[in-house]
mmCIF file of C-alpha atoms in Angstrom:
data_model
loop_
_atom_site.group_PDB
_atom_site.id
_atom_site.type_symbol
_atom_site.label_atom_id
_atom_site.label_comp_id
_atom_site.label_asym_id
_atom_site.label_seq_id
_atom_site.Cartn_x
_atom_site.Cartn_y
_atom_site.Cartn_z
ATOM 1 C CA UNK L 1 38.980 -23.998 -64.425
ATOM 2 C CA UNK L 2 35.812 -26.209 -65.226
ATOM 3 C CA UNK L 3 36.423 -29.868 -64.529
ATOM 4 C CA UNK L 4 34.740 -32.798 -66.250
ATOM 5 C CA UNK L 5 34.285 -35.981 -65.124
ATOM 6 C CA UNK L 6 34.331 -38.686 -68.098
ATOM 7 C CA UNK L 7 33.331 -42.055 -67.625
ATOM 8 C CA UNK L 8 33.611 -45.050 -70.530
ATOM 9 C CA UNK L 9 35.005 -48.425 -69.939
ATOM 10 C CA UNK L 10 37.083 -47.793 -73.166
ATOM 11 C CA UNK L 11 40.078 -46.240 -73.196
ATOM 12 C CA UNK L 12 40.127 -45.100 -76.577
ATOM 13 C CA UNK L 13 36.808 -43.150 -75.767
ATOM 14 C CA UNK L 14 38.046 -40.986 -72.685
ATOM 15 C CA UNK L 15 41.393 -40.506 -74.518
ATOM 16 C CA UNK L 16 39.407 -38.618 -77.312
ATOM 17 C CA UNK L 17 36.895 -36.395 -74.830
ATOM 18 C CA UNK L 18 39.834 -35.985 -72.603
ATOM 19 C CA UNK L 19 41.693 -34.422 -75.367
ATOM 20 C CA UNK L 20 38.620 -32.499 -76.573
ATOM 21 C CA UNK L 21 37.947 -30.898 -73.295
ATOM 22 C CA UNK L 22 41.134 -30.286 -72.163
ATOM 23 C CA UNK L 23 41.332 -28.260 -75.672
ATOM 24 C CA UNK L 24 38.610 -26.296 -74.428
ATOM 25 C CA UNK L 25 40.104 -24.878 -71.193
ATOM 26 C CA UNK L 26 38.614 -28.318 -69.152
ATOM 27 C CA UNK L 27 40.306 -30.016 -66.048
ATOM 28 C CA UNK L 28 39.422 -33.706 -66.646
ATOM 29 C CA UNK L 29 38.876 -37.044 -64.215
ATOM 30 C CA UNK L 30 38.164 -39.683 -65.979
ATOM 31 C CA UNK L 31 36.401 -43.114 -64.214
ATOM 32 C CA UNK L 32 36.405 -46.756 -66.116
ATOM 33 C CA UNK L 33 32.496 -46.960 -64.693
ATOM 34 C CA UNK L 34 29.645 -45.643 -62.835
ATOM 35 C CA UNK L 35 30.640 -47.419 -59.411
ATOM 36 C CA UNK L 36 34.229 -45.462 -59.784
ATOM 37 C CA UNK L 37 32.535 -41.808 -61.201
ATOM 38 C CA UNK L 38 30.878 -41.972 -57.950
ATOM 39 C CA UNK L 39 33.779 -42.835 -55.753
ATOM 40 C CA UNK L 40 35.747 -39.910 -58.474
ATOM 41 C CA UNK L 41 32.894 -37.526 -58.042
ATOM 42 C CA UNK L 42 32.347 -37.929 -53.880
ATOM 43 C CA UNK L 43 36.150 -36.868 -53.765
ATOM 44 C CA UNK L 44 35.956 -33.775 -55.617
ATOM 45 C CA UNK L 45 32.967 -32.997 -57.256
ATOM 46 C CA UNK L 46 32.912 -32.673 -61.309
ATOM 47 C CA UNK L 47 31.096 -29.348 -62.855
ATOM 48 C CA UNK L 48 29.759 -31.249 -65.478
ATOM 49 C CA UNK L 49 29.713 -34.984 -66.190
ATOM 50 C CA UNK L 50 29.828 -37.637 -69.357
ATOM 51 C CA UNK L 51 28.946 -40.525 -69.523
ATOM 52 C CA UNK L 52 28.597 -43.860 -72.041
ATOM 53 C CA UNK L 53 26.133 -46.110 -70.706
ATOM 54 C CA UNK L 54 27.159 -49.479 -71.356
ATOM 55 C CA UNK L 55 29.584 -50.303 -68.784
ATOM 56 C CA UNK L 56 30.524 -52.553 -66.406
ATOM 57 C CA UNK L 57 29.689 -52.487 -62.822
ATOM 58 C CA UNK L 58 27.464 -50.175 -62.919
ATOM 59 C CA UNK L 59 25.577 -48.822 -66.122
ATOM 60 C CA UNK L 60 25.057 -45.572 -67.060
ATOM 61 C CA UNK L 61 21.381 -45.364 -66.457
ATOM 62 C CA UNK L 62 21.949 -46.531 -62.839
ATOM 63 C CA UNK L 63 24.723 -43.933 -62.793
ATOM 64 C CA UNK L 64 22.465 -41.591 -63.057
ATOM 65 C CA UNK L 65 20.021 -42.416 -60.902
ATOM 66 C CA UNK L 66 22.356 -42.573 -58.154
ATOM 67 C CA UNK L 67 24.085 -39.177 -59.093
ATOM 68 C CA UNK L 68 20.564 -37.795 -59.335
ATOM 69 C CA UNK L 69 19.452 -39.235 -55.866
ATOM 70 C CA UNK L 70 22.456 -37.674 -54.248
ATOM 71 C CA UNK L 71 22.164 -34.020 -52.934
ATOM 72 C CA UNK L 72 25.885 -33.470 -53.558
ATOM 73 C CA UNK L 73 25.797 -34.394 -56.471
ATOM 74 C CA UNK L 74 21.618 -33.661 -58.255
ATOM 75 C CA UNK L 75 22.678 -30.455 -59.555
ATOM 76 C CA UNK L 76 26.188 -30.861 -61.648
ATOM 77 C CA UNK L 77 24.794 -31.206 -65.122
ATOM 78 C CA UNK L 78 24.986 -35.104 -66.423
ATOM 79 C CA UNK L 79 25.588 -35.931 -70.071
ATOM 80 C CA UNK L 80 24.993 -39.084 -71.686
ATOM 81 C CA UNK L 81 27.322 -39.641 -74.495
ATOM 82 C CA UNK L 82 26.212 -43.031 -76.336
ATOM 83 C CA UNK L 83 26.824 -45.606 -79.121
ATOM 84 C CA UNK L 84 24.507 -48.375 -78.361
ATOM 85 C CA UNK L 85 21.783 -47.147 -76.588
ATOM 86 C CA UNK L 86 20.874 -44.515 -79.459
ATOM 87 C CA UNK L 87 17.035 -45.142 -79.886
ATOM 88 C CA UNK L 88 14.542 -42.096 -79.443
ATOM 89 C CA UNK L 89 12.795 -44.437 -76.163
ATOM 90 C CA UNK L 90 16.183 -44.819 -74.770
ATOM 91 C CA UNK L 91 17.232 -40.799 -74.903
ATOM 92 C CA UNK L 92 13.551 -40.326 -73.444
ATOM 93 C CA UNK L 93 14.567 -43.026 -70.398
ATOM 94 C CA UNK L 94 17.972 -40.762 -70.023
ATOM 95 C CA UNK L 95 16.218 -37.465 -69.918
ATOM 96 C CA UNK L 96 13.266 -38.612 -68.004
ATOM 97 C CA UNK L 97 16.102 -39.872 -65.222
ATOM 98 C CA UNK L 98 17.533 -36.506 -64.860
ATOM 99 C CA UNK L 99 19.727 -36.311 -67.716
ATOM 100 C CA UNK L 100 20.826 -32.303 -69.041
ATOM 101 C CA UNK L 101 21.647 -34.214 -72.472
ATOM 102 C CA UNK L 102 21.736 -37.052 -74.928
ATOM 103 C CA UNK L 103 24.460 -37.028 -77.222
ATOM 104 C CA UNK L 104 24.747 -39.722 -79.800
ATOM 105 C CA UNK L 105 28.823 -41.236 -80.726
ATOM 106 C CA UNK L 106 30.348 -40.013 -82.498
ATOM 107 C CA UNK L 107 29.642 -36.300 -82.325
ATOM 108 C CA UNK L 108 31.430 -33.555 -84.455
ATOM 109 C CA UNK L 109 33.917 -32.156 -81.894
ATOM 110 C CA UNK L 110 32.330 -28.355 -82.356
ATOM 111 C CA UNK L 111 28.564 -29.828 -82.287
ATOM 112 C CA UNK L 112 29.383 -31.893 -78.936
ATOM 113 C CA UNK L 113 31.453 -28.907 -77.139
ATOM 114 C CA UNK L 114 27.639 -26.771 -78.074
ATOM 115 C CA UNK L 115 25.740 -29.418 -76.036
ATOM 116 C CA UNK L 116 28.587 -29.255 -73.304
ATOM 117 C CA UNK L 117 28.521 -25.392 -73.225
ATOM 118 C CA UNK L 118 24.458 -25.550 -73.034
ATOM 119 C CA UNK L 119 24.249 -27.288 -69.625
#
């Protein structure tokens, strides 16, 4: 079984993806912010990750930098999944940091499983 690491500070938001991927066949972790994906992902590593990136603690753009910096962890495909940082110079910033893809909230459910099937 593929499992997917979510991360959002907002409940609401995992509770939707977590029902959308576990639709799809997914196992799903879920982490409150980047400082507890890593902790999540360290444990038991994710095959694919998604990620808001306005958070607490730790932001989703220094998320990934750390999860692309780490050798454990550089090659598990990283989503970003956004609402607020939706601007063509900030999905250039995400993919120029590693990113596999930039997803804008809220996605169709069929349009964001494509982007999740892709990486």
């Amino acid at each position: 079984m593929t499992r997917a690491l979510i991360v959002d500070d907002k409940l609401e938001n995992r509770y939707l993806l977590r029902a959308l991927l576990s639709g799809h066949g997914f196992e799903v972790a879920e982490a409150d912010n980047g400082v507890e994906a890593l902790t999540e992902a360290r444990q038991k590593a994710p095959d694919v990750i998604v990620s808001d990136l306005l958070m607490p603690m730790m932001d989703g753009y220094t998320l990934l930098r750390e999860w692309k910096a780490d050798t454990a962890l550089a090659a598990i495909p990283f989503i970003v999944y956004t609402a607020t940082y939706t601007e063509p110079k900030d999905e250039q910033l995400a993919l120029d940091l590693g990113a596999d893809a930039f997803i804008v909230k809220p996605a169709e459910p069929e349009a964001f499983m494509e982007h999740v099937r892709k990486v």
